[in-house]
Coordinates of C-alpha atoms (C1' of nucleotides) in Angstrom, one line a residue:
Chain R
X1 CA 29.5 -97.3 166.6
X2 CA 29.4 -99.0 163.5
X3 CA 32.0 -98.9 161.0
X4 CA 30.1 -97.2 158.2
X5 CA 28.6 -95.1 160.8
X6 CA 32.2 -93.9 161.6
X7 CA 33.2 -93.5 158.1
X8 CA 30.3 -91.5 157.3
X9 CA 30.5 -89.3 160.4
X10 CA 34.1 -88.6 159.7
X11 CA 34.1 -87.8 156.1
X12 CA 31.0 -85.4 156.7
X13 CA 33.3 -84.0 159.1
X14 CA 35.8 -83.0 157.2
X15 CA 33.5 -82.1 153.9
X16 CA 30.5 -80.5 155.7
X17 CA 28.5 -80.9 152.7
X18 CA 26.2 -84.1 152.5
X19 CA 26.5 -84.2 149.1
X20 CA 30.3 -84.5 148.8
X21 CA 30.1 -87.2 151.6
X22 CA 27.7 -89.3 149.9
X23 CA 29.8 -89.0 146.3
X24 CA 33.2 -89.7 148.6
X25 CA 31.8 -92.5 149.9
X26 CA 29.8 -94.1 146.9
X27 CA 26.8 -94.3 149.0
X28 CA 22.9 -93.3 147.2
X29 CA 21.3 -89.8 147.3
X30 CA 20.0 -89.4 151.3
X31 CA 22.3 -92.1 152.8
X32 CA 24.4 -90.0 155.1
X33 CA 21.2 -88.2 156.0
X34 CA 20.1 -90.9 157.0
X35 CA 22.8 -92.3 158.8
X36 CA 23.6 -89.5 160.8
X37 CA 20.2 -89.0 161.9
X38 CA 20.5 -92.5 163.3
X39 CA 23.6 -91.6 165.1
X40 CA 21.7 -88.4 166.6
X41 CA 18.8 -89.9 168.1
X42 CA 21.0 -93.1 169.2
X43 CA 23.1 -90.1 171.0
X44 CA 20.6 -87.7 172.2
X45 CA 23.0 -85.2 171.1
X46 CA 23.3 -83.4 167.8
X47 CA 26.6 -83.6 166.1
X48 CA 26.1 -81.3 163.2
X49 CA 24.0 -77.9 162.8
X50 CA 22.5 -77.5 159.3
X51 CA 20.5 -75.7 157.5
X52 CA 19.9 -76.5 153.7
X53 CA 23.2 -73.6 152.8
X54 CA 25.6 -74.5 155.7
X55 CA 26.8 -77.7 157.8
X56 CA 28.9 -77.1 160.5
X57 CA 30.0 -79.3 163.8
X58 CA 28.7 -78.8 167.1
X59 CA 30.6 -78.8 170.2
X60 CA 29.9 -82.5 170.7
X61 CA 30.7 -83.2 166.7
X62 CA 33.8 -81.6 167.2
X63 CA 34.9 -83.7 170.4
X64 CA 33.5 -86.6 168.6
X65 CA 35.6 -85.9 165.6
X66 CA 38.9 -85.3 167.4
X67 CA 39.1 -88.6 169.0
X68 CA 37.5 -90.9 166.7
X69 CA 39.6 -89.8 163.8
X70 CA 43.3 -90.8 165.3
X71 CA 41.4 -94.1 166.9
X72 CA 39.5 -94.8 163.7
X73 CA 43.0 -94.7 161.8
X74 CA 44.9 -97.2 164.3
X75 CA 42.0 -99.6 163.7
X76 CA 43.2 -99.5 160.2
X77 CA 47.0 -99.7 160.8
X78 CA 46.1 -102.5 163.4
X79 CA 44.7 -104.5 160.8
X80 CA 47.5 -103.5 158.3
X81 CA 50.0 -104.3 160.6
X82 CA 48.8 -107.9 161.3
X83 CA 48.3 -108.8 157.7
X84 CA 51.6 -107.8 157.2
X85 CA 53.2 -110.1 160.2
X86 CA 50.9 -113.0 158.7
X87 CA 52.2 -112.6 155.8
X88 CA 55.6 -111.9 156.5
X89 CA 55.8 -108.8 154.9
X90 CA 56.0 -106.7 157.9
X91 CA 59.1 -103.7 157.7
X92 CA 61.5 -103.7 159.9
X93 CA 61.7 -101.7 162.6
X94 CA 64.9 -99.3 162.3
X95 CA 66.6 -98.5 165.7
X96 CA 69.6 -96.2 166.4
X97 CA 72.5 -96.7 169.0
X98 CA 75.4 -94.9 169.9
X99 CA 77.3 -97.5 171.8
X100 CA 78.3 -100.9 171.3
X101 CA 76.6 -102.3 174.1
X102 CA 73.4 -100.5 173.2
X103 CA 74.0 -102.3 170.1
X104 CA 74.5 -105.9 171.9
X105 CA 71.1 -105.6 174.2
X106 CA 68.9 -104.4 170.9
X107 CA 70.1 -107.3 168.6
X108 CA 69.2 -109.4 171.6
X109 CA 65.7 -108.1 172.1
X110 CA 65.0 -107.9 168.2
X111 CA 65.9 -111.8 168.1
X112 CA 62.7 -111.9 170.6
X113 CA 60.8 -109.1 168.7
X114 CA 60.9 -110.6 165.4
X115 CA 59.4 -114.2 166.9
X116 CA 56.3 -112.1 168.2
X117 CA 56.0 -109.3 165.6
X118 CA 57.9 -110.2 162.8
X119 CA 59.5 -107.9 160.3
X120 CA 63.0 -107.7 162.0
X121 CA 65.0 -104.7 163.5
X122 CA 67.5 -102.6 161.5
X123 CA 70.1 -101.3 163.4
X124 CA 72.0 -97.5 162.9
X125 CA 74.9 -95.9 164.5
X126 CA 74.0 -92.8 165.4
X127 CA 77.2 -90.2 165.4
X128 CA 76.9 -88.0 168.8
X129 CA 78.1 -85.4 166.2
X130 CA 73.9 -85.5 165.5
X131 CA 72.4 -87.2 168.1
X132 CA 68.7 -86.5 167.4
X133 CA 69.1 -86.1 163.6
X134 CA 67.9 -89.6 162.4
X135 CA 65.2 -89.8 165.1
X136 CA 63.8 -86.2 163.9
X137 CA 63.8 -87.4 160.1
X138 CA 62.3 -90.7 160.9
X139 CA 65.2 -92.6 159.6
X140 CA 65.2 -94.4 163.3
X141 CA 61.6 -94.6 165.1
X142 CA 63.6 -95.6 168.5
X143 CA 67.3 -95.0 169.3
X144 CA 69.1 -96.3 172.6
X145 CA 71.5 -93.5 173.7
X146 CA 73.3 -91.5 176.4
X147 CA 70.8 -89.4 179.0
X148 CA 70.0 -87.1 179.7
X149 CA 67.7 -86.2 176.5
X150 CA 65.9 -83.4 177.0
X151 CA 64.4 -82.3 174.0
X152 CA 60.5 -81.0 173.3
X153 CA 59.6 -83.3 170.8
X154 CA 61.2 -86.5 172.2
X155 CA 60.0 -88.8 174.9
X156 CA 62.7 -90.5 177.1
X157 CA 62.0 -94.0 178.8
X158 CA 63.6 -95.8 181.6
X159 CA 67.6 -96.2 182.0
X160 CA 68.2 -99.2 180.3
X161 CA 71.8 -99.7 182.3
X162 CA 74.9 -96.9 183.4
X163 CA 78.3 -97.3 182.2
X164 CA 81.3 -96.3 183.9
X165 CA 83.5 -93.7 183.1
X166 CA 87.0 -93.8 182.1
X167 CA 89.4 -90.9 181.7
X168 CA 91.8 -91.2 178.8
X169 CA 95.3 -89.2 179.3
X170 CA 98.5 -88.9 178.0
X171 CA 101.2 -91.9 178.7
X172 CA 103.2 -88.8 179.8
X173 CA 100.5 -87.4 182.0
X174 CA 101.1 -86.7 186.0
X175 CA 98.1 -89.1 186.6
X176 CA 99.1 -91.8 183.6
X177 CA 101.1 -94.0 186.4
X178 CA 98.2 -94.1 189.3
X179 CA 95.4 -97.0 189.5
X180 CA 92.6 -94.7 188.9
X181 CA 91.8 -90.6 188.6
X182 CA 89.7 -88.6 191.1
X183 CA 87.5 -85.7 189.4
X184 CA 89.5 -83.4 192.1
X185 CA 92.7 -84.3 190.6
X186 CA 91.7 -83.0 187.3
X187 CA 91.9 -79.6 188.8
X188 CA 95.3 -78.5 186.6
X189 CA 94.3 -80.5 183.5
X190 CA 92.7 -79.3 180.5
X191 CA 89.7 -80.9 179.6
X192 CA 89.3 -82.0 175.6
X193 CA 85.3 -81.5 175.4
X194 CA 83.6 -83.4 172.8
X195 CA 81.3 -80.7 171.2
X196 CA 79.9 -81.4 167.9
X197 CA 75.8 -80.9 168.0
X198 CA 75.4 -82.2 171.6
X199 CA 73.1 -80.2 173.6
X200 CA 74.5 -77.9 176.2
X201 CA 72.5 -79.4 179.0
X202 CA 74.8 -82.9 178.1
X203 CA 77.8 -80.9 177.8
X204 CA 77.3 -79.4 181.2
X205 CA 76.6 -82.4 182.8
X206 CA 79.2 -85.0 181.1
X207 CA 82.1 -82.3 180.9
X208 CA 82.3 -80.4 184.6
X209 CA 83.7 -77.1 185.2
X210 CA 84.7 -77.2 188.4
X211 CA 86.1 -80.2 191.2
X212 CA 84.1 -80.8 193.8
X213 CA 85.6 -78.7 195.9
X214 CA 85.6 -75.6 193.5
X215 CA 88.7 -75.7 191.5
X216 CA 88.3 -74.7 187.9
X217 CA 89.1 -77.3 185.1
X218 CA 89.7 -75.5 181.5
X219 CA 88.3 -76.8 178.5
X220 CA 89.1 -76.9 174.9
X221 CA 87.0 -78.1 172.5
X222 CA 87.0 -80.3 169.8
X223 CA 84.6 -80.7 166.9
X224 CA 84.8 -85.0 166.6
X225 CA 85.3 -87.7 168.6
X226 CA 88.2 -88.7 166.3
X227 CA 89.7 -84.9 166.7
X228 CA 89.5 -85.6 170.5
X229 CA 91.2 -88.6 170.6
X230 CA 94.4 -86.9 168.7
X231 CA 94.3 -84.3 171.2
X232 CA 94.4 -86.4 174.0
X233 CA 97.2 -88.3 171.9
X234 CA 99.0 -84.9 171.4
X235 CA 99.3 -84.0 175.2
X236 CA 97.1 -81.4 174.7
X237 CA 94.5 -82.6 177.6
X238 CA 92.4 -85.5 179.0
X239 CA 89.3 -86.6 178.1
X240 CA 86.2 -88.8 179.1
X241 CA 84.7 -92.0 177.6
X242 CA 82.3 -94.8 178.9
X243 CA 84.4 -97.6 179.5
X244 CA 83.5 -99.9 176.8
X245 CA 85.6 -97.3 174.9
X246 CA 88.4 -98.4 176.1
X247 CA 88.1 -101.3 173.4
X248 CA 87.4 -99.3 170.5
X249 CA 89.7 -96.4 170.6
X250 CA 92.9 -97.7 172.0
X251 CA 96.0 -95.7 171.0
X252 CA 99.6 -96.7 171.5
X253 CA 100.2 -93.8 173.0
X254 CA 97.7 -93.0 175.7
X255 CA 96.1 -94.8 178.7
X256 CA 92.4 -95.6 180.1
X257 CA 92.0 -95.0 183.8
X258 CA 88.9 -95.8 185.7
X259 CA 87.6 -92.2 187.0
X260 CA 85.6 -91.8 190.3
X261 CA 83.9 -88.5 191.4
X262 CA 81.9 -87.9 188.2
X263 CA 78.0 -90.1 188.2
X264 CA 78.7 -92.7 185.6
X265 CA 76.4 -92.6 182.1
X266 CA 73.2 -93.4 182.2
X267 CA 71.5 -95.0 179.0
X268 CA 68.0 -94.8 177.8
X269 CA 65.6 -94.9 174.9
X270 CA 64.1 -92.0 173.1
X271 CA 61.5 -91.5 170.4
X272 CA 59.4 -89.0 169.1
X273 CA 56.7 -87.9 170.8
X274 CA 54.1 -89.0 168.3
X275 CA 56.2 -92.3 167.2
X276 CA 54.7 -94.5 169.8
X277 CA 53.4 -96.4 167.6
X278 CA 52.5 -100.4 169.2
X279 CA 55.0 -101.5 167.2
X280 CA 57.3 -99.1 169.1
X281 CA 56.1 -99.7 172.4
X282 CA 56.3 -103.6 172.0
X283 CA 59.9 -102.9 171.0
X284 CA 60.1 -101.0 174.5
X285 CA 59.0 -103.6 176.3
X286 CA 61.0 -106.1 175.3
X287 CA 63.8 -103.8 175.7
X288 CA 62.8 -102.9 179.3
X289 CA 62.6 -106.3 180.4
X290 CA 66.0 -107.3 179.2
X291 CA 67.4 -104.7 180.7
X292 CA 68.5 -106.9 183.6
X293 CA 70.3 -109.7 182.3
Chain Q
X1 CA 37.0 -104.1 160.3
X2 CA 33.0 -104.1 161.8
X3 CA 32.2 -103.7 165.8
X4 CA 30.5 -107.0 165.8
X5 CA 34.2 -108.5 164.4
X6 CA 36.3 -106.1 166.4
X7 CA 34.5 -107.7 169.8
X8 CA 34.2 -111.3 168.9
X9 CA 38.1 -110.8 168.1
X10 CA 39.1 -109.2 171.3
X11 CA 37.0 -111.3 173.3
X12 CA 38.2 -114.5 171.7
X13 CA 41.5 -113.3 172.0
X14 CA 41.1 -112.9 175.7
X15 CA 39.0 -115.8 176.7
X16 CA 40.8 -118.1 174.5
X17 CA 37.7 -120.3 174.2
X18 CA 35.1 -120.5 171.5
X19 CA 32.3 -121.6 174.0
X20 CA 32.8 -118.6 177.0
X21 CA 33.5 -116.2 174.2
X22 CA 30.2 -116.4 172.7
X23 CA 29.0 -117.0 176.1
X24 CA 30.1 -113.6 177.1
X25 CA 28.7 -111.8 173.8
X26 CA 25.6 -113.1 173.9
X27 CA 25.4 -115.0 170.9
X28 CA 24.6 -118.1 169.5
X29 CA 26.5 -121.4 169.0
X30 CA 29.5 -121.4 166.1
X31 CA 28.6 -117.3 165.8
X32 CA 32.3 -116.7 166.5
X33 CA 33.5 -119.2 164.7
X34 CA 32.0 -117.8 161.9
X35 CA 32.7 -114.4 162.2
X36 CA 36.4 -115.5 162.8
X37 CA 36.6 -117.5 160.1
X38 CA 35.5 -114.7 157.8
X39 CA 37.8 -112.5 158.9
X40 CA 41.0 -114.7 158.3
X41 CA 39.4 -115.0 154.9
X42 CA 39.2 -111.8 154.4
X43 CA 42.4 -111.3 155.7
X44 CA 44.2 -114.2 153.8
X45 CA 46.1 -114.6 157.5
X46 CA 45.5 -117.2 160.5
X47 CA 44.9 -115.0 163.8
X48 CA 44.2 -118.0 165.6
X49 CA 45.6 -121.7 166.0
X50 CA 42.8 -124.1 167.3
X51 CA 42.4 -127.8 167.7
X52 CA 39.2 -129.1 169.6
X53 CA 40.8 -128.9 172.9
X54 CA 43.1 -125.1 172.4
X55 CA 42.9 -122.1 171.4
X56 CA 45.9 -120.0 170.7
X57 CA 46.7 -116.3 169.0
X58 CA 49.3 -116.7 166.1
X59 CA 51.9 -113.9 166.0
X60 CA 49.4 -111.8 163.1
X61 CA 46.6 -112.5 165.5
X62 CA 48.9 -111.0 168.6
X63 CA 49.7 -108.0 166.6
X64 CA 45.9 -107.2 165.9
X65 CA 45.2 -107.5 169.3
X66 CA 47.7 -105.5 170.8
X67 CA 47.1 -102.6 168.7
X68 CA 43.4 -103.5 168.1
X69 CA 42.3 -102.7 171.7
X70 CA 43.7 -99.9 172.8
X71 CA 41.9 -98.3 169.3
X72 CA 39.2 -99.6 170.3
X73 CA 38.6 -98.6 173.8
X74 CA 39.3 -95.3 172.5
X75 CA 36.7 -95.0 169.9
X76 CA 33.9 -96.0 173.1
X77 CA 35.5 -93.1 174.7
X78 CA 35.0 -90.8 172.0
X79 CA 31.6 -91.6 172.0
X80 CA 31.0 -91.5 175.7
X81 CA 33.1 -87.9 175.8
X82 CA 31.2 -86.1 173.1
X83 CA 28.0 -87.3 174.4
X84 CA 28.9 -85.8 177.7
X85 CA 29.9 -82.9 176.0
X86 CA 26.3 -82.5 174.0
X87 CA 24.5 -83.5 177.6
X88 CA 26.9 -80.8 179.2
X89 CA 27.7 -83.2 181.8
X90 CA 31.1 -83.4 180.9
X91 CA 33.6 -83.8 183.5
X92 CA 36.0 -80.7 184.6
X93 CA 39.7 -81.1 183.4
X94 CA 41.7 -81.0 186.8
X95 CA 44.9 -78.7 185.8
X96 CA 48.0 -78.6 188.4
X97 CA 50.2 -75.0 189.0
X98 CA 52.9 -74.5 191.1
X99 CA 52.9 -70.6 190.0
X100 CA 50.5 -67.4 189.9
X101 CA 51.4 -66.9 186.8
X102 CA 50.8 -70.1 185.4
X103 CA 47.4 -69.9 187.0
X104 CA 47.0 -66.3 185.2
X105 CA 47.3 -68.4 181.7
X106 CA 45.5 -71.5 182.7
X107 CA 42.5 -69.6 183.4
X108 CA 42.6 -67.6 180.1
X109 CA 43.0 -71.1 178.2
X110 CA 40.4 -72.4 180.3
X111 CA 37.5 -70.2 178.6
X112 CA 38.6 -71.5 175.2
X113 CA 38.6 -74.8 176.4
X114 CA 35.0 -74.8 178.0
X115 CA 33.7 -73.1 174.8
X116 CA 34.8 -75.3 172.7
X117 CA 35.1 -79.1 174.3
X118 CA 32.6 -78.5 177.6
X119 CA 32.8 -79.3 180.7
X120 CA 35.2 -76.5 182.5
X121 CA 38.7 -76.6 183.9
X122 CA 39.3 -76.7 187.5
X123 CA 42.7 -75.4 188.9
X124 CA 44.6 -76.7 191.8
X125 CA 47.6 -75.3 193.5
X126 CA 50.7 -78.0 193.7
X127 CA 53.0 -77.6 196.5
X128 CA 56.8 -77.4 195.3
X129 CA 57.3 -79.5 198.6
X130 CA 55.5 -82.6 196.3
X131 CA 55.8 -81.3 193.0
X132 CA 54.4 -84.7 191.4
X133 CA 52.2 -86.2 193.7
X134 CA 49.0 -84.6 192.2
X135 CA 49.8 -85.8 188.4
X136 CA 50.8 -89.2 189.6
X137 CA 48.1 -90.1 191.4
X138 CA 45.7 -88.7 188.7
X139 CA 44.5 -85.9 191.1
X140 CA 45.2 -83.3 188.1
X141 CA 45.5 -84.6 184.6
X142 CA 48.2 -82.1 183.5
X143 CA 49.9 -79.4 185.6
X144 CA 52.4 -75.8 184.1
X145 CA 55.5 -76.2 186.5
X146 CA 58.8 -75.3 187.0
X147 CA 61.3 -76.8 184.4
X148 CA 63.0 -78.8 184.0
X149 CA 61.4 -81.8 184.6
X150 CA 63.3 -85.4 184.4
X151 CA 60.6 -88.1 185.0
X152 CA 60.6 -91.4 183.5
X153 CA 56.4 -91.5 183.7
X154 CA 56.2 -87.8 183.0
X155 CA 56.1 -86.2 179.6
X156 CA 57.0 -82.3 179.2
X157 CA 55.9 -80.0 176.9
X158 CA 57.2 -77.0 175.2
X159 CA 58.4 -74.0 177.3
X160 CA 55.3 -71.6 178.2
X161 CA 57.2 -68.7 179.8
X162 CA 60.2 -67.7 181.4
X163 CA 60.2 -66.0 184.8
X164 CA 63.3 -63.6 185.7
X165 CA 64.6 -64.7 188.8
X166 CA 64.6 -62.3 192.1
X167 CA 67.1 -62.6 195.1
X168 CA 65.6 -62.3 198.8
X169 CA 67.7 -60.6 201.0
X170 CA 67.5 -59.7 204.8
X171 CA 67.6 -55.7 204.7
X172 CA 70.7 -55.9 206.6
X173 CA 72.5 -57.9 204.3
X174 CA 75.3 -56.7 203.0
X175 CA 74.4 -56.4 199.6
X176 CA 70.9 -55.2 199.8
X177 CA 71.1 -51.8 199.1
X178 CA 72.8 -52.6 195.5
X179 CA 70.1 -52.2 192.9
X180 CA 70.8 -55.8 191.5
X181 CA 73.3 -58.5 192.3
X182 CA 75.3 -61.1 190.3
X183 CA 75.7 -64.7 191.4
X184 CA 79.5 -63.9 192.0
X185 CA 78.7 -61.4 194.5
X186 CA 76.8 -64.7 196.9
X187 CA 80.3 -66.3 196.8
X188 CA 80.2 -65.3 201.0
X189 CA 76.8 -65.7 201.3
X190 CA 74.6 -68.7 202.8
X191 CA 72.1 -69.7 200.4
X192 CA 69.0 -71.2 201.7
X193 CA 68.1 -74.1 199.6
X194 CA 64.4 -75.0 199.6
X195 CA 64.4 -79.0 199.5
X196 CA 61.2 -80.5 200.1
X197 CA 60.5 -83.4 197.6
X198 CA 62.0 -82.2 194.8
X199 CA 63.9 -84.1 192.5
X200 CA 68.0 -83.1 193.1
X201 CA 68.5 -82.3 189.6
X202 CA 65.9 -79.7 189.9
X203 CA 67.8 -78.5 193.2
X204 CA 71.1 -78.5 191.5
X205 CA 69.9 -76.3 188.5
X206 CA 67.9 -73.8 190.8
X207 CA 70.5 -73.7 193.2
X208 CA 73.9 -73.5 192.5
X209 CA 76.8 -74.4 194.5
X210 CA 79.6 -72.1 193.1
X211 CA 79.9 -68.7 191.2
X212 CA 81.0 -68.5 187.7
X213 CA 84.8 -67.8 189.1
X214 CA 84.5 -71.0 190.8
X215 CA 84.2 -70.1 194.8
X216 CA 82.0 -72.0 196.4
X217 CA 78.3 -71.1 197.5
X218 CA 77.3 -72.2 201.1
X219 CA 74.2 -74.1 201.5
X220 CA 71.8 -74.6 204.0
X221 CA 68.2 -76.7 203.8
X222 CA 64.9 -75.3 204.6
X223 CA 62.3 -78.1 204.3
X224 CA 59.3 -75.9 203.4
X225 CA 58.8 -73.2 201.8
X226 CA 58.0 -71.3 204.3
X227 CA 60.9 -72.2 207.0
X228 CA 63.1 -70.4 204.0
X229 CA 61.0 -67.1 203.8
X230 CA 61.7 -67.5 207.7
X231 CA 65.5 -68.0 207.7
X232 CA 65.8 -65.2 205.4
X233 CA 63.8 -63.2 207.4
X234 CA 66.3 -64.2 210.2
X235 CA 68.9 -63.4 209.0
X236 CA 70.2 -67.2 208.3
X237 CA 70.7 -66.3 204.6
X238 CA 69.6 -65.4 201.2
X239 CA 67.4 -67.3 198.4
X240 CA 66.0 -67.1 195.0
X241 CA 62.5 -67.0 193.7
X242 CA 60.7 -66.3 190.5
X243 CA 59.9 -62.8 190.2
X244 CA 56.2 -62.9 190.8
X245 CA 56.5 -64.4 194.5
X246 CA 57.7 -60.7 195.1
X247 CA 53.9 -60.3 195.5
X248 CA 53.1 -62.7 197.5
X249 CA 55.7 -63.0 200.1
X250 CA 56.3 -59.8 200.8
X251 CA 57.8 -59.2 204.3
X252 CA 58.6 -55.9 206.3
X253 CA 62.5 -57.7 207.3
X254 CA 63.4 -58.3 203.7
X255 CA 64.1 -56.9 200.2
X256 CA 63.8 -58.3 197.1
X257 CA 66.5 -57.6 194.3
X258 CA 66.5 -58.5 190.3
X259 CA 69.2 -61.2 189.9
X260 CA 71.8 -61.9 187.0
X261 CA 74.1 -64.2 186.4
X262 CA 71.7 -67.8 186.8
X263 CA 69.6 -68.2 183.7
X264 CA 65.6 -67.7 184.4
X265 CA 62.9 -70.4 185.5
X266 CA 61.5 -71.8 182.8
X267 CA 57.5 -72.8 183.0
X268 CA 56.5 -76.1 180.7
X269 CA 53.3 -78.3 180.7
X270 CA 53.8 -81.9 181.8
X271 CA 50.8 -84.7 181.7
X272 CA 51.7 -88.5 182.2
X273 CA 53.4 -90.6 179.8
X274 CA 50.2 -92.9 178.9
X275 CA 47.5 -89.9 180.4
X276 CA 47.5 -87.9 176.3
X277 CA 43.9 -88.2 176.5
X278 CA 42.5 -86.1 173.5
X279 CA 41.0 -83.7 175.9
X280 CA 44.3 -83.2 177.7
X281 CA 45.8 -82.9 174.1
X282 CA 43.1 -80.2 173.1
X283 CA 44.1 -78.2 176.2
X284 CA 47.4 -78.5 175.8
X285 CA 47.5 -77.1 172.3
X286 CA 44.7 -74.2 173.7
X287 CA 47.8 -73.3 176.1
X288 CA 50.4 -73.2 173.7
X289 CA 48.7 -71.1 171.1
X290 CA 48.4 -68.5 174.7
X291 CA 51.8 -68.6 175.3
X292 CA 52.9 -66.2 173.1
X293 CA 50.1 -63.7 174.2
Chain X
dT1 C1' 15.3 -73.1 137.8
dT2 C1' 19.1 -75.1 140.4
dT3 C1' 21.3 -77.2 144.5
dC4 C1' 21.4 -78.9 148.6
dG5 C1' 19.1 -81.3 152.9
dT6 C1' 14.9 -84.4 153.9
dT7 C1' 12.0 -88.1 153.2
dA8 C1' 9.4 -92.7 152.2
dC9 C1' 9.7 -97.3 150.7
dG10 C1' 11.1 -101.4 148.1
dT11 C1' 15.5 -104.5 147.5
dT12 C1' 18.9 -106.7 149.0
dA13 C1' 23.1 -108.3 151.9
dG14 C1' 24.1 -110.4 155.5
dT15 C1' 23.8 -110.7 160.8
dC16 C1' 21.9 -114.0 164.0
dG17 C1' 20.0 -118.0 165.6
dT18 C1' 18.9 -123.3 165.2
dA19 C1' 20.0 -127.6 164.7
dA20 C1' 23.3 -131.4 163.7
dA21 C1' 27.8 -133.1 162.5
dG22 C1' 33.3 -133.8 163.8
dA23 C1' 37.1 -134.0 166.6
dT24 C1' 39.3 -134.9 171.0
dT25 C1' 40.1 -136.7 175.8
Chain I
dA1 C1' 30.5 -140.0 176.7
dA2 C1' 31.2 -135.6 177.6
dT3 C1' 33.1 -130.8 175.8
dC4 C1' 34.5 -128.2 172.3
dT5 C1' 34.6 -126.3 167.3
dT6 C1' 32.6 -126.6 163.0
dT7 C1' 29.1 -126.6 159.7
dA8 C1' 24.5 -125.9 157.0
dC9 C1' 20.6 -123.6 156.3
dG10 C1' 16.3 -120.7 157.2
dA11 C1' 14.6 -116.3 159.5
dC12 C1' 14.5 -111.8 160.0
dT13 C1' 17.1 -106.9 161.1
dA14 C1' 19.1 -103.2 158.9
dA15 C1' 22.2 -101.5 155.3
dC16 C1' 21.2 -99.5 151.0
dG17 C1' 19.4 -97.4 146.2
dT18 C1' 15.2 -95.3 144.3
dA19 C1' 12.3 -91.8 143.4
dA20 C1' 9.9 -88.0 144.8
dC21 C1' 9.4 -83.5 148.3
dG22 C1' 10.9 -78.8 150.8
dA23 C1' 13.7 -75.2 151.4
dA24 C1' 17.3 -71.5 150.0
dA25 C1' 19.8 -68.7 146.8

DNA sequence: TTTCGTTACGTTAGTCGTAAAGATT
DNA sequence: AATCTTTACGACTAACGTAACGAAA
């Protein structure tokens, strides 16, 4: 199909009136009729059912419209993006992250991305209190974040890296003098659970309610991460975090210990179901090639 | 961009040689040069860097190739599909299901789909022993199946329907005379776990290892679903299934009872990450509108 | 009679082919 | 000299516009 044929077909499919379609396309009377007839002769398939009073799509026409419209729009976007890249006016890709380690990885990938596609990359820290807000509002186009993520409108890519978990204890806690802590040993402790707006499946995976042998672990909720830190500092319980957290959230009244018995935290890429533009896909590709390094 | 421009650009981007590109396109010497020059003048952006010995894509050219190629292929598919629909030669959509209730829903949606898009729908039962095999090999293009599904190469749609769980007991089991069973009451029973090739997260959600109060539940594995049924029939344990299973797997030596305390099973649509063709999307749309009814 | 889709025909833009000229190894 | 890209120019296809025709409200 030629461009003018695609435009004529899609316009007519939308307007369902030869007159309005020719007007919108700025063509002469009869032209749209000629173009559509030629298409139908070439395909050997009617695309519209028409009387002099009504124009309707045939099933074949509906299929063509449904599949052609997104393809045609992508052609236009492709040209616009290429021109933007060539002129250096491409808009920066907005990328979210929820861990400093993810930011490192993103910034390394950003250089290679900008080299090839231009436009640059802007990073945004995403608070765990609202982990999917920015990606849902379009503030970021993709995000590197803690797994698992199971949201109907978000697609999850492969695991990028894995972070060991630490346990944060008050320095007077009975376990604080040990070299490391097993999950089993937390049976008699209270676990400070960072609730926020994190999904339930996320909390259930990160904060177990039982030890491997089945003994219960008491929970107490904290609405904000800083609140969780304070509660541990006040001796009201222990909590978990990824290994890097030690560098950012050190306090004099607490100690961090390696933690065994619960799986480490996976980090992966997420993006909106319908947001996988070629630029986004390209950045995901680069991220995944940097995964190993 | 016109069709001949797209074809010239993509061919040159692949061959990186004006001579080979003109040959492959069956055009006269110099034509590809003219077409590319015209594009570059119109866009105001160079797409290729060329000496008389080397042709390479500029960053703008790379962007254009990456985004244009899939769009162009979709245009061709769109035409082919529309012609197939119009001639009644469209290939049937292959849909998998793992529960009889899903089959009902699929068949209702299939009528509406065939009405609009033609080609029909073929359904295939997917064995839980290998829940993702057929969709990965392309035997089915989408599948209605038990959630959760967390596979990197599969996309999960919204929840279509929810099925209550039953517990299957031997008729001499201490709980068999009750009206219903609570999860807590299974603390002293053995649970027959249908293992097969189901992913670990799936088994962990469907077969708890502890009661709500933390008492352990013993597990014994069965490789096949029929084996699980036999084991329950032999009094070696109890097992779970969705409500409809009672109709299909009734045995004289066992009873089915309503089961409380574990969440019901969600059923949803899954499809391959890169398999969301317009036809597949259309069928998903129809399925989701039939969800309520 | 007006409105809408179709048909007929002449005009023109632009795609294509031929042929020759630069450029680089 | 050989191979590749570029330029110049004429021919012809087909996209386009103008104008008239047929059918339905």
